[in-house]
């Protein structure tokens, strides 16, 4: 009777709202992606799905909140490439690392862009390089904390330009974008998710795409990549994945993975993400073992790149 009871209980999952923790402030790309996902998951789970922003320390505080949450499937983490760079960037993580989570599947890949305030004297990336070289320390580069995608991209840019800028951390690139549009900060690497509307609205100046390939969006197809603009090895694309606390029961994980796979086939979600230059991953990658293997490879890849760029956060 007891086993049947347990089985029935799990069969009912989710009996109450599911929370997606976003480890960055509201208004940024992670938040946008999580809200799109929440809407699609709500339909699949037939249950309320809420988004909770837990910013700070480049996403590690939000990740820690989920790592230590009760392993019942009601608290999940939507995170990006920072999940795989934090173990290298932080000597002391507030959680045990990538093995402190159950993997539910990859979500999407978002190109990133190098954008600046519209009042900058530089119009092209070539001009921008000259302007930076004149006095790098006067250049304020915004990011969302050590471990964020914007920080990683900024680190790679400084390493590629062999220069050190003044960096300005925020709890997310949402608030950073406000300052960039206001002209109180100069530059930022920002995922297309958040940058496309501002570039299309002439609220910020786009210098380049930081991913290896140009964006397919007609409005940005003419924007060169940094690889084309004199930094041939430059390539930062931001991927996102969904995680649960490590000991979440297998039947609950299976139900969540099934809901995620269904959500990523939702035409509404696909349309919204593609309109921002985002690519939803193939169904084969929305699979726990493939997701974990991918993250383990990313940890190794970025560890080498970050160590070469020589930056750590204590
Ligand atoms: C955000 O949502 O604020 C961004 O993903 C932060 C970042 O990683 O740059």
PDB file of C-alpha atoms and ligand atoms in Angstrom:
ATOM      1  CA  UNK A   1       0.000   0.000   0.000  1.00  0.00           C
ATOM      2  CA  UNK A   2       2.826   2.390   0.985  1.00  0.00           C
ATOM      3  CA  UNK A   3       4.661   1.915  -2.383  1.00  0.00           C
ATOM      4  CA  UNK A   4       1.432   2.390  -4.294  1.00  0.00           C
ATOM      5  CA  UNK A   5       0.896   5.554  -2.243  1.00  0.00           C
ATOM      6  CA  UNK A   6       4.354   6.863  -3.115  1.00  0.00           C
ATOM      7  CA  UNK A   7       3.821   5.974  -6.779  1.00  0.00           C
ATOM      8  CA  UNK A   8       0.455   7.742  -6.783  1.00  0.00           C
ATOM      9  CA  UNK A   9       1.992  10.797  -5.105  1.00  0.00           C
ATOM     10  CA  UNK A  10       4.619  11.029  -7.812  1.00  0.00           C
ATOM     11  CA  UNK A  11       2.026  10.355 -10.480  1.00  0.00           C
ATOM     12  CA  UNK A  12       0.295  13.544  -9.282  1.00  0.00           C
ATOM     13  CA  UNK A  13       3.454  15.712  -9.642  1.00  0.00           C
ATOM     14  CA  UNK A  14       3.212  18.665  -9.889  1.00  0.00           C
ATOM     15  CA  UNK A  15       0.492  19.220  -7.305  1.00  0.00           C
ATOM     16  CA  UNK A  16       1.568  22.833  -6.596  1.00  0.00           C
ATOM     17  CA  UNK A  17       3.331  25.642  -8.538  1.00  0.00           C
ATOM     18  CA  UNK A  18       6.827  24.962  -9.877  1.00  0.00           C
ATOM     19  CA  UNK A  19       9.453  27.701  -9.417  1.00  0.00           C
ATOM     20  CA  UNK A  20      12.115  28.459 -12.028  1.00  0.00           C
ATOM     21  CA  UNK A  21      14.997  30.247 -10.288  1.00  0.00           C
ATOM     22  CA  UNK A  22      16.798  32.718 -12.565  1.00  0.00           C
ATOM     23  CA  UNK A  23      20.224  33.549 -11.090  1.00  0.00           C
ATOM     24  CA  UNK A  24      20.173  37.099 -12.460  1.00  0.00           C
ATOM     25  CA  UNK A  25      18.058  40.228 -11.998  1.00  0.00           C
ATOM     26  CA  UNK A  26      14.768  40.639 -13.857  1.00  0.00           C
ATOM     27  CA  UNK A  27      14.892  42.223 -17.294  1.00  0.00           C
ATOM     28  CA  UNK A  28      17.924  40.334 -18.593  1.00  0.00           C
ATOM     29  CA  UNK A  29      18.184  37.525 -21.186  1.00  0.00           C
ATOM     30  CA  UNK A  30      18.091  34.746 -18.566  1.00  0.00           C
ATOM     31  CA  UNK A  31      14.898  36.223 -17.173  1.00  0.00           C
ATOM     32  CA  UNK A  32      13.347  36.566 -20.640  1.00  0.00           C
ATOM     33  CA  UNK A  33      14.228  32.990 -21.597  1.00  0.00           C
ATOM     34  CA  UNK A  34      12.925  31.658 -18.276  1.00  0.00           C
ATOM     35  CA  UNK A  35       9.626  33.506 -18.635  1.00  0.00           C
ATOM     36  CA  UNK A  36       9.141  32.172 -22.162  1.00  0.00           C
ATOM     37  CA  UNK A  37       9.932  28.686 -20.848  1.00  0.00           C
ATOM     38  CA  UNK A  38       7.627  29.092 -17.826  1.00  0.00           C
ATOM     39  CA  UNK A  39       4.676  29.848 -20.100  1.00  0.00           C
ATOM     40  CA  UNK A  40       5.364  26.795 -22.287  1.00  0.00           C
ATOM     41  CA  UNK A  41       5.970  24.530 -19.254  1.00  0.00           C
ATOM     42  CA  UNK A  42       2.722  25.730 -17.635  1.00  0.00           C
ATOM     43  CA  UNK A  43       0.819  24.311 -20.595  1.00  0.00           C
ATOM     44  CA  UNK A  44       2.682  20.994 -20.485  1.00  0.00           C
ATOM     45  CA  UNK A  45       2.520  20.528 -16.705  1.00  0.00           C
ATOM     46  CA  UNK A  46      -0.958  22.007 -16.436  1.00  0.00           C
ATOM     47  CA  UNK A  47       0.315  23.805 -13.355  1.00  0.00           C
ATOM     48  CA  UNK A  48       1.441  27.333 -12.461  1.00  0.00           C
ATOM     49  CA  UNK A  49       5.125  27.931 -13.175  1.00  0.00           C
ATOM     50  CA  UNK A  50       6.651  31.010 -11.557  1.00  0.00           C
ATOM     51  CA  UNK A  51       9.989  32.737 -12.139  1.00  0.00           C
ATOM     52  CA  UNK A  52      12.042  33.873  -9.165  1.00  0.00           C
ATOM     53  CA  UNK A  53      15.060  36.142  -9.739  1.00  0.00           C
ATOM     54  CA  UNK A  54      17.942  35.458  -7.353  1.00  0.00           C
ATOM     55  CA  UNK A  55      20.816  37.649  -8.574  1.00  0.00           C
ATOM     56  CA  UNK A  56      24.326  38.132  -7.330  1.00  0.00           C
ATOM     57  CA  UNK A  57      27.865  36.767  -7.632  1.00  0.00           C
ATOM     58  CA  UNK A  58      27.569  36.028 -11.331  1.00  0.00           C
ATOM     59  CA  UNK A  59      24.710  33.566 -10.930  1.00  0.00           C
ATOM     60  CA  UNK A  60      26.300  31.460  -8.192  1.00  0.00           C
ATOM     61  CA  UNK A  61      23.871  32.630  -5.475  1.00  0.00           C
ATOM     62  CA  UNK A  62      20.847  31.546  -7.518  1.00  0.00           C
ATOM     63  CA  UNK A  63      22.525  28.254  -8.368  1.00  0.00           C
ATOM     64  CA  UNK A  64      23.249  27.658  -4.678  1.00  0.00           C
ATOM     65  CA  UNK A  65      19.607  28.299  -3.791  1.00  0.00           C
ATOM     66  CA  UNK A  66      18.519  25.455  -6.091  1.00  0.00           C
ATOM     67  CA  UNK A  67      21.369  23.125  -5.095  1.00  0.00           C
ATOM     68  CA  UNK A  68      20.172  23.350  -1.479  1.00  0.00           C
ATOM     69  CA  UNK A  69      16.413  23.398  -2.176  1.00  0.00           C
ATOM     70  CA  UNK A  70      14.269  20.358  -1.284  1.00  0.00           C
ATOM     71  CA  UNK A  71      14.711  17.736  -3.991  1.00  0.00           C
ATOM     72  CA  UNK A  72      11.011  17.463  -4.870  1.00  0.00           C
ATOM     73  CA  UNK A  73      10.993  18.966  -8.382  1.00  0.00           C
ATOM     74  CA  UNK A  74       9.264  22.209  -7.329  1.00  0.00           C
ATOM     75  CA  UNK A  75      12.438  24.356  -7.421  1.00  0.00           C
ATOM     76  CA  UNK A  76      14.404  24.344 -10.680  1.00  0.00           C
ATOM     77  CA  UNK A  77      17.314  26.388 -12.063  1.00  0.00           C
ATOM     78  CA  UNK A  78      17.451  28.020 -15.487  1.00  0.00           C
ATOM     79  CA  UNK A  79      21.112  28.829 -16.073  1.00  0.00           C
ATOM     80  CA  UNK A  80      23.572  29.387 -18.884  1.00  0.00           C
ATOM     81  CA  UNK A  81      27.242  29.008 -19.777  1.00  0.00           C
ATOM     82  CA  UNK A  82      28.077  30.566 -16.388  1.00  0.00           C
ATOM     83  CA  UNK A  83      27.066  27.256 -14.790  1.00  0.00           C
ATOM     84  CA  UNK A  84      30.161  25.755 -16.469  1.00  0.00           C
ATOM     85  CA  UNK A  85      32.570  28.668 -15.939  1.00  0.00           C
ATOM     86  CA  UNK A  86      31.861  29.341 -12.241  1.00  0.00           C
ATOM     87  CA  UNK A  87      33.851  26.259 -11.076  1.00  0.00           C
ATOM     88  CA  UNK A  88      36.942  27.811 -12.703  1.00  0.00           C
ATOM     89  CA  UNK A  89      36.241  31.432 -11.788  1.00  0.00           C
ATOM     90  CA  UNK A  90      35.390  30.903  -8.114  1.00  0.00           C
ATOM     91  CA  UNK A  91      37.822  29.246  -5.726  1.00  0.00           C
ATOM     92  CA  UNK A  92      34.962  28.988  -3.172  1.00  0.00           C
ATOM     93  CA  UNK A  93      31.570  28.146  -4.749  1.00  0.00           C
ATOM     94  CA  UNK A  94      28.476  28.348  -2.474  1.00  0.00           C
ATOM     95  CA  UNK A  95      27.546  24.839  -3.686  1.00  0.00           C
ATOM     96  CA  UNK A  96      29.523  21.680  -4.440  1.00  0.00           C
ATOM     97  CA  UNK A  97      29.758  22.242  -8.196  1.00  0.00           C
ATOM     98  CA  UNK A  98      28.131  20.803 -11.297  1.00  0.00           C
ATOM     99  CA  UNK A  99      27.508  17.442  -9.572  1.00  0.00           C
ATOM    100  CA  UNK A 100      25.262  19.131  -7.036  1.00  0.00           C
ATOM    101  CA  UNK A 101      22.413  19.097  -9.591  1.00  0.00           C
ATOM    102  CA  UNK A 102      20.190  16.773 -11.579  1.00  0.00           C
ATOM    103  CA  UNK A 103      20.230  17.584 -15.319  1.00  0.00           C
ATOM    104  CA  UNK A 104      16.933  18.063 -17.142  1.00  0.00           C
ATOM    105  CA  UNK A 105      18.179  19.049 -20.607  1.00  0.00           C
ATOM    106  CA  UNK A 106      19.609  21.911 -22.646  1.00  0.00           C
ATOM    107  CA  UNK A 107      17.215  24.647 -23.749  1.00  0.00           C
ATOM    108  CA  UNK A 108      18.707  26.910 -26.424  1.00  0.00           C
ATOM    109  CA  UNK A 109      21.731  28.764 -27.791  1.00  0.00           C
ATOM    110  CA  UNK A 110      21.813  32.550 -27.960  1.00  0.00           C
ATOM    111  CA  UNK A 111      24.299  34.545 -29.992  1.00  0.00           C
ATOM    112  CA  UNK A 112      25.877  37.469 -28.209  1.00  0.00           C
ATOM    113  CA  UNK A 113      26.681  40.982 -29.364  1.00  0.00           C
ATOM    114  CA  UNK A 114      29.192  43.700 -28.510  1.00  0.00           C
ATOM    115  CA  UNK A 115      27.158  46.884 -27.964  1.00  0.00           C
ATOM    116  CA  UNK A 116      27.938  50.420 -26.805  1.00  0.00           C
ATOM    117  CA  UNK A 117      26.244  53.657 -25.840  1.00  0.00           C
ATOM    118  CA  UNK A 118      25.044  55.605 -28.897  1.00  0.00           C
ATOM    119  CA  UNK A 119      27.130  58.636 -27.848  1.00  0.00           C
ATOM    120  CA  UNK A 120      30.416  56.757 -28.312  1.00  0.00           C
ATOM    121  CA  UNK A 121      32.752  58.478 -30.836  1.00  0.00           C
ATOM    122  CA  UNK A 122      33.400  55.059 -32.467  1.00  0.00           C
ATOM    123  CA  UNK A 123      30.985  53.846 -35.138  1.00  0.00           C
ATOM    124  CA  UNK A 124      32.707  50.593 -36.246  1.00  0.00           C
ATOM    125  CA  UNK A 125      34.640  47.925 -34.358  1.00  0.00           C
ATOM    126  CA  UNK A 126      37.842  49.173 -36.039  1.00  0.00           C
ATOM    127  CA  UNK A 127      37.161  52.704 -34.654  1.00  0.00           C
ATOM    128  CA  UNK A 128      36.253  51.187 -31.282  1.00  0.00           C
ATOM    129  CA  UNK A 129      39.605  49.363 -31.061  1.00  0.00           C
ATOM    130  CA  UNK A 130      41.419  52.648 -31.630  1.00  0.00           C
ATOM    131  CA  UNK A 131      39.258  54.483 -29.091  1.00  0.00           C
ATOM    132  CA  UNK A 132      39.895  51.755 -26.490  1.00  0.00           C
ATOM    133  CA  UNK A 133      43.632  51.709 -27.206  1.00  0.00           C
ATOM    134  CA  UNK A 134      43.857  55.471 -26.548  1.00  0.00           C
ATOM    135  CA  UNK A 135      43.065  54.922 -22.858  1.00  0.00           C
ATOM    136  CA  UNK A 136      41.633  51.484 -21.916  1.00  0.00           C
ATOM    137  CA  UNK A 137      41.156  52.263 -18.234  1.00  0.00           C
ATOM    138  CA  UNK A 138      38.689  55.043 -19.102  1.00  0.00           C
ATOM    139  CA  UNK A 139      36.468  52.509 -20.879  1.00  0.00           C
ATOM    140  CA  UNK A 140      33.663  51.186 -18.626  1.00  0.00           C
ATOM    141  CA  UNK A 141      32.557  47.677 -19.580  1.00  0.00           C
ATOM    142  CA  UNK A 142      29.332  46.505 -17.877  1.00  0.00           C
ATOM    143  CA  UNK A 143      28.705  42.870 -16.949  1.00  0.00           C
ATOM    144  CA  UNK A 144      26.467  40.787 -14.683  1.00  0.00           C
ATOM    145  CA  UNK A 145      29.118  39.639 -12.242  1.00  0.00           C
ATOM    146  CA  UNK A 146      32.067  37.268 -12.417  1.00  0.00           C
ATOM    147  CA  UNK A 147      30.644  34.059 -13.903  1.00  0.00           C
ATOM    148  CA  UNK A 148      28.023  35.760 -16.043  1.00  0.00           C
ATOM    149  CA  UNK A 149      27.978  35.410 -19.823  1.00  0.00           C
ATOM    150  CA  UNK A 150      28.609  39.124 -20.230  1.00  0.00           C
ATOM    151  CA  UNK A 151      31.617  38.884 -17.905  1.00  0.00           C
ATOM    152  CA  UNK A 152      33.036  35.870 -19.769  1.00  0.00           C
ATOM    153  CA  UNK A 153      32.623  37.627 -23.114  1.00  0.00           C
ATOM    154  CA  UNK A 154      34.213  40.792 -21.669  1.00  0.00           C
ATOM    155  CA  UNK A 155      37.105  38.731 -20.335  1.00  0.00           C
ATOM    156  CA  UNK A 156      37.625  37.156 -23.765  1.00  0.00           C
ATOM    157  CA  UNK A 157      37.466  40.588 -25.431  1.00  0.00           C
ATOM    158  CA  UNK A 158      40.100  42.061 -23.084  1.00  0.00           C
ATOM    159  CA  UNK A 159      42.271  39.005 -23.577  1.00  0.00           C
ATOM    160  CA  UNK A 160      41.921  39.199 -27.388  1.00  0.00           C
ATOM    161  CA  UNK A 161      42.665  42.958 -27.384  1.00  0.00           C
ATOM    162  CA  UNK A 162      45.458  42.387 -24.852  1.00  0.00           C
ATOM    163  CA  UNK A 163      44.096  45.226 -22.749  1.00  0.00           C
ATOM    164  CA  UNK A 164      42.361  45.754 -19.426  1.00  0.00           C
ATOM    165  CA  UNK A 165      39.171  47.834 -19.242  1.00  0.00           C
ATOM    166  CA  UNK A 166      37.379  49.177 -16.183  1.00  0.00           C
ATOM    167  CA  UNK A 167      34.604  46.661 -15.500  1.00  0.00           C
ATOM    168  CA  UNK A 168      31.288  47.548 -13.814  1.00  0.00           C
ATOM    169  CA  UNK A 169      29.330  44.634 -12.274  1.00  0.00           C
ATOM    170  CA  UNK A 170      25.517  44.522 -12.061  1.00  0.00           C
ATOM    171  CA  UNK A 171      23.085  41.891 -10.744  1.00  0.00           C
ATOM    172  CA  UNK A 172      22.087  41.217 -14.324  1.00  0.00           C
ATOM    173  CA  UNK A 173      22.435  42.725 -17.779  1.00  0.00           C
ATOM    174  CA  UNK A 174      18.871  43.999 -17.480  1.00  0.00           C
ATOM    175  CA  UNK A 175      19.899  46.798 -15.102  1.00  0.00           C
ATOM    176  CA  UNK A 176      23.201  47.190 -16.972  1.00  0.00           C
ATOM    177  CA  UNK A 177      21.314  47.808 -20.218  1.00  0.00           C
ATOM    178  CA  UNK A 178      19.455  50.705 -18.571  1.00  0.00           C
ATOM    179  CA  UNK A 179      22.781  52.400 -17.814  1.00  0.00           C
ATOM    180  CA  UNK A 180      24.139  51.632 -21.295  1.00  0.00           C
ATOM    181  CA  UNK A 181      21.086  53.239 -22.901  1.00  0.00           C
ATOM    182  CA  UNK A 182      21.459  56.121 -20.466  1.00  0.00           C
ATOM    183  CA  UNK A 183      25.080  56.528 -21.538  1.00  0.00           C
ATOM    184  CA  UNK A 184      26.540  56.142 -18.040  1.00  0.00           C
ATOM    185  CA  UNK A 185      28.491  53.035 -19.058  1.00  0.00           C
ATOM    186  CA  UNK A 186      30.313  52.534 -22.374  1.00  0.00           C
ATOM    187  CA  UNK A 187      30.247  48.933 -23.561  1.00  0.00           C
ATOM    188  CA  UNK A 188      28.734  45.529 -22.875  1.00  0.00           C
ATOM    189  CA  UNK A 189      28.687  42.050 -24.326  1.00  0.00           C
ATOM    190  CA  UNK A 190      24.996  41.160 -24.296  1.00  0.00           C
ATOM    191  CA  UNK A 191      23.045  38.162 -25.507  1.00  0.00           C
ATOM    192  CA  UNK A 192      20.921  38.841 -28.588  1.00  0.00           C
ATOM    193  CA  UNK A 193      17.889  38.041 -26.417  1.00  0.00           C
ATOM    194  CA  UNK A 194      18.208  41.404 -24.705  1.00  0.00           C
ATOM    195  CA  UNK A 195      20.239  43.310 -27.279  1.00  0.00           C
ATOM    196  CA  UNK A 196      18.140  42.823 -30.425  1.00  0.00           C
ATOM    197  CA  UNK A 197      15.208  45.056 -29.384  1.00  0.00           C
ATOM    198  CA  UNK A 198      17.579  47.827 -28.246  1.00  0.00           C
ATOM    199  CA  UNK A 199      19.724  47.624 -31.389  1.00  0.00           C
ATOM    200  CA  UNK A 200      16.622  47.624 -33.612  1.00  0.00           C
ATOM    201  CA  UNK A 201      15.339  50.583 -31.615  1.00  0.00           C
ATOM    202  CA  UNK A 202      18.648  52.491 -31.996  1.00  0.00           C
ATOM    203  CA  UNK A 203      18.918  52.679 -28.200  1.00  0.00           C
ATOM    204  CA  UNK A 204      22.432  51.163 -28.279  1.00  0.00           C
ATOM    205  CA  UNK A 205      25.112  50.898 -30.973  1.00  0.00           C
ATOM    206  CA  UNK A 206      25.993  47.404 -32.230  1.00  0.00           C
ATOM    207  CA  UNK A 207      29.662  46.823 -33.081  1.00  0.00           C
ATOM    208  CA  UNK A 208      29.788  43.073 -33.698  1.00  0.00           C
ATOM    209  CA  UNK A 209      28.351  39.643 -33.066  1.00  0.00           C
ATOM    210  CA  UNK A 210      30.537  37.767 -30.544  1.00  0.00           C
ATOM    211  CA  UNK A 211      29.426  34.315 -31.713  1.00  0.00           C
ATOM    212  CA  UNK A 212      31.361  32.629 -34.520  1.00  0.00           C
ATOM    213  CA  UNK A 213      28.493  32.958 -36.995  1.00  0.00           C
ATOM    214  CA  UNK A 214      26.600  36.078 -38.019  1.00  0.00           C
ATOM    215  CA  UNK A 215      22.982  36.343 -36.842  1.00  0.00           C
ATOM    216  CA  UNK A 216      20.269  35.147 -39.234  1.00  0.00           C
ATOM    217  CA  UNK A 217      17.879  37.934 -38.215  1.00  0.00           C
ATOM    218  CA  UNK A 218      17.393  40.223 -41.281  1.00  0.00           C
ATOM    219  CA  UNK A 219      17.809  43.316 -39.079  1.00  0.00           C
ATOM    220  CA  UNK A 220      21.235  42.128 -37.894  1.00  0.00           C
ATOM    221  CA  UNK A 221      22.512  39.948 -40.745  1.00  0.00           C
ATOM    222  CA  UNK A 222      24.901  42.729 -41.805  1.00  0.00           C
ATOM    223  CA  UNK A 223      26.522  42.965 -38.364  1.00  0.00           C
ATOM    224  CA  UNK A 224      30.002  41.415 -38.675  1.00  0.00           C
ATOM    225  CA  UNK A 225      31.309  38.886 -36.174  1.00  0.00           C
ATOM    226  CA  UNK A 226      34.368  39.740 -34.066  1.00  0.00           C
ATOM    227  CA  UNK A 227      36.010  36.808 -35.865  1.00  0.00           C
ATOM    228  CA  UNK A 228      35.555  38.734 -39.126  1.00  0.00           C
ATOM    229  CA  UNK A 229      36.638  42.004 -37.509  1.00  0.00           C
ATOM    230  CA  UNK A 230      40.215  41.129 -36.673  1.00  0.00           C
ATOM    231  CA  UNK A 231      39.729  38.695 -33.740  1.00  0.00           C
ATOM    232  CA  UNK A 232      39.707  35.414 -35.714  1.00  0.00           C
ATOM    233  CA  UNK A 233      39.545  33.083 -32.687  1.00  0.00           C
ATOM    234  CA  UNK A 234      36.718  34.924 -30.966  1.00  0.00           C
ATOM    235  CA  UNK A 235      33.536  32.909 -30.401  1.00  0.00           C
ATOM    236  CA  UNK A 236      31.160  33.231 -27.430  1.00  0.00           C
ATOM    237  CA  UNK A 237      27.677  31.718 -27.795  1.00  0.00           C
ATOM    238  CA  UNK A 238      25.504  31.493 -24.684  1.00  0.00           C
ATOM    239  CA  UNK A 239      23.693  28.202 -24.092  1.00  0.00           C
ATOM    240  CA  UNK A 240      20.996  27.629 -21.422  1.00  0.00           C
ATOM    241  CA  UNK A 241      19.998  24.492 -19.493  1.00  0.00           C
ATOM    242  CA  UNK A 242      17.467  23.388 -16.862  1.00  0.00           C
ATOM    243  CA  UNK A 243      18.512  21.802 -13.548  1.00  0.00           C
ATOM    244  CA  UNK A 244      16.945  20.339 -10.385  1.00  0.00           C
ATOM    245  CA  UNK A 245      18.487  19.561  -6.981  1.00  0.00           C
ATOM    246  CA  UNK A 246      20.670  16.436  -7.168  1.00  0.00           C
ATOM    247  CA  UNK A 247      18.485  13.928  -5.280  1.00  0.00           C
ATOM    248  CA  UNK A 248      15.193  14.730  -7.020  1.00  0.00           C
ATOM    249  CA  UNK A 249      13.348  11.375  -7.500  1.00  0.00           C
ATOM    250  CA  UNK A 250      13.737   9.819 -10.971  1.00  0.00           C
ATOM    251  CA  UNK A 251       9.973   9.729 -11.787  1.00  0.00           C
ATOM    252  CA  UNK A 252       9.776  13.465 -11.066  1.00  0.00           C
ATOM    253  CA  UNK A 253      12.868  14.154 -13.214  1.00  0.00           C
ATOM    254  CA  UNK A 254      11.346  12.075 -16.025  1.00  0.00           C
ATOM    255  CA  UNK A 255       8.110  14.058 -15.872  1.00  0.00           C
ATOM    256  CA  UNK A 256      10.039  17.363 -15.900  1.00  0.00           C
ATOM    257  CA  UNK A 257      12.222  16.263 -18.805  1.00  0.00           C
ATOM    258  CA  UNK A 258       9.132  15.218 -20.786  1.00  0.00           C
ATOM    259  CA  UNK A 259       7.520  18.602 -20.058  1.00  0.00           C
ATOM    260  CA  UNK A 260      10.706  20.418 -21.115  1.00  0.00           C
ATOM    261  CA  UNK A 261      10.892  18.481 -24.374  1.00  0.00           C
ATOM    262  CA  UNK A 262       7.269  19.320 -25.076  1.00  0.00           C
ATOM    263  CA  UNK A 263       7.752  22.983 -24.116  1.00  0.00           C
ATOM    264  CA  UNK A 264      10.645  23.361 -26.556  1.00  0.00           C
ATOM    265  CA  UNK A 265       8.367  22.142 -29.353  1.00  0.00           C
ATOM    266  CA  UNK A 266       5.819  24.860 -28.516  1.00  0.00           C
ATOM    267  CA  UNK A 267       5.417  26.944 -31.707  1.00  0.00           C
ATOM    268  CA  UNK A 268       4.785  30.099 -29.663  1.00  0.00           C
ATOM    269  CA  UNK A 269       8.052  29.667 -27.731  1.00  0.00           C
ATOM    270  CA  UNK A 270      10.049  28.868 -30.883  1.00  0.00           C
ATOM    271  CA  UNK A 271       8.634  31.903 -32.690  1.00  0.00           C
ATOM    272  CA  UNK A 272       9.467  34.242 -29.774  1.00  0.00           C
ATOM    273  CA  UNK A 273      13.011  32.900 -29.387  1.00  0.00           C
ATOM    274  CA  UNK A 274      13.792  32.938 -33.123  1.00  0.00           C
ATOM    275  CA  UNK A 275      12.609  36.542 -33.338  1.00  0.00           C
ATOM    276  CA  UNK A 276      15.502  37.321 -30.976  1.00  0.00           C
ATOM    277  CA  UNK A 277      18.077  35.265 -32.873  1.00  0.00           C
ATOM    278  CA  UNK A 278      17.913  32.345 -30.428  1.00  0.00           C
ATOM    279  CA  UNK A 279      18.016  28.696 -31.568  1.00  0.00           C
ATOM    280  CA  UNK A 280      16.130  26.084 -29.539  1.00  0.00           C
ATOM    281  CA  UNK A 281      18.331  22.955 -29.233  1.00  0.00           C
ATOM    282  CA  UNK A 282      17.475  19.717 -31.056  1.00  0.00           C
ATOM    283  CA  UNK A 283      15.339  17.180 -29.159  1.00  0.00           C
ATOM    284  CA  UNK A 284      18.361  14.873 -28.741  1.00  0.00           C
ATOM    285  CA  UNK A 285      20.061  17.526 -26.597  1.00  0.00           C
ATOM    286  CA  UNK A 286      17.041  17.918 -24.317  1.00  0.00           C
ATOM    287  CA  UNK A 287      18.207  14.775 -22.591  1.00  0.00           C
ATOM    288  CA  UNK A 288      19.814  14.540 -19.117  1.00  0.00           C
ATOM    289  CA  UNK A 289      22.874  12.413 -19.952  1.00  0.00           C
ATOM    290  CA  UNK A 290      23.680  14.435 -23.090  1.00  0.00           C
ATOM    291  CA  UNK A 291      23.169  17.657 -21.128  1.00  0.00           C
ATOM    292  CA  UNK A 292      25.543  16.564 -18.347  1.00  0.00           C
ATOM    293  CA  UNK A 293      28.173  15.379 -20.832  1.00  0.00           C
ATOM    294  CA  UNK A 294      27.992  18.711 -22.667  1.00  0.00           C
ATOM    295  CA  UNK A 295      28.404  20.684 -19.409  1.00  0.00           C
ATOM    296  CA  UNK A 296      31.405  18.562 -18.338  1.00  0.00           C
ATOM    297  CA  UNK A 297      33.074  19.278 -21.708  1.00  0.00           C
ATOM    298  CA  UNK A 298      32.285  23.003 -21.387  1.00  0.00           C
ATOM    299  CA  UNK A 299      33.849  23.128 -17.892  1.00  0.00           C
ATOM    300  CA  UNK A 300      37.107  21.725 -19.333  1.00  0.00           C
ATOM    301  CA  UNK A 301      37.022  23.930 -22.433  1.00  0.00           C
ATOM    302  CA  UNK A 302      36.414  27.202 -20.626  1.00  0.00           C
ATOM    303  CA  UNK A 303      38.824  26.360 -17.760  1.00  0.00           C
ATOM    304  CA  UNK A 304      41.677  26.429 -20.270  1.00  0.00           C
ATOM    305  CA  UNK A 305      40.443  29.629 -21.937  1.00  0.00           C
ATOM    306  CA  UNK A 306      39.850  31.442 -18.626  1.00  0.00           C
ATOM    307  CA  UNK A 307      43.182  30.388 -17.139  1.00  0.00           C
ATOM    308  CA  UNK A 308      44.875  31.669 -20.320  1.00  0.00           C
ATOM    309  CA  UNK A 309      43.000  34.965 -19.845  1.00  0.00           C
ATOM    310  CA  UNK A 310      44.180  34.918 -16.218  1.00  0.00           C
ATOM    311  CA  UNK A 311      41.206  36.068 -14.214  1.00  0.00           C
ATOM    312  CA  UNK A 312      39.776  34.548 -11.040  1.00  0.00           C
ATOM    313  CA  UNK A 313      37.276  35.709  -8.469  1.00  0.00           C
ATOM    314  CA  UNK A 314      37.776  34.822  -4.821  1.00  0.00           C
TER     315      UNK A 314
HETATM  316  C1  LIG B   1      21.239  38.174 -17.425  1.00  0.00           C
HETATM  317  O1  LIG B   1      20.216  37.546 -17.570  1.00  0.00           O
HETATM  318  O2  LIG B   1      21.352  39.182 -16.719  1.00  0.00           O
HETATM  319  C2  LIG B   1      22.439  37.705 -18.150  1.00  0.00           C
HETATM  320  O3  LIG B   1      22.297  36.383 -18.531  1.00  0.00           O
HETATM  321  C3  LIG B   1      23.590  37.951 -17.306  1.00  0.00           C
HETATM  322  C4  LIG B   1      24.813  37.465 -17.965  1.00  0.00           C
HETATM  323  O4  LIG B   1      25.032  36.280 -17.837  1.00  0.00           O
HETATM  324  O5  LIG B   1      25.510  38.269 -18.586  1.00  0.00           O
END
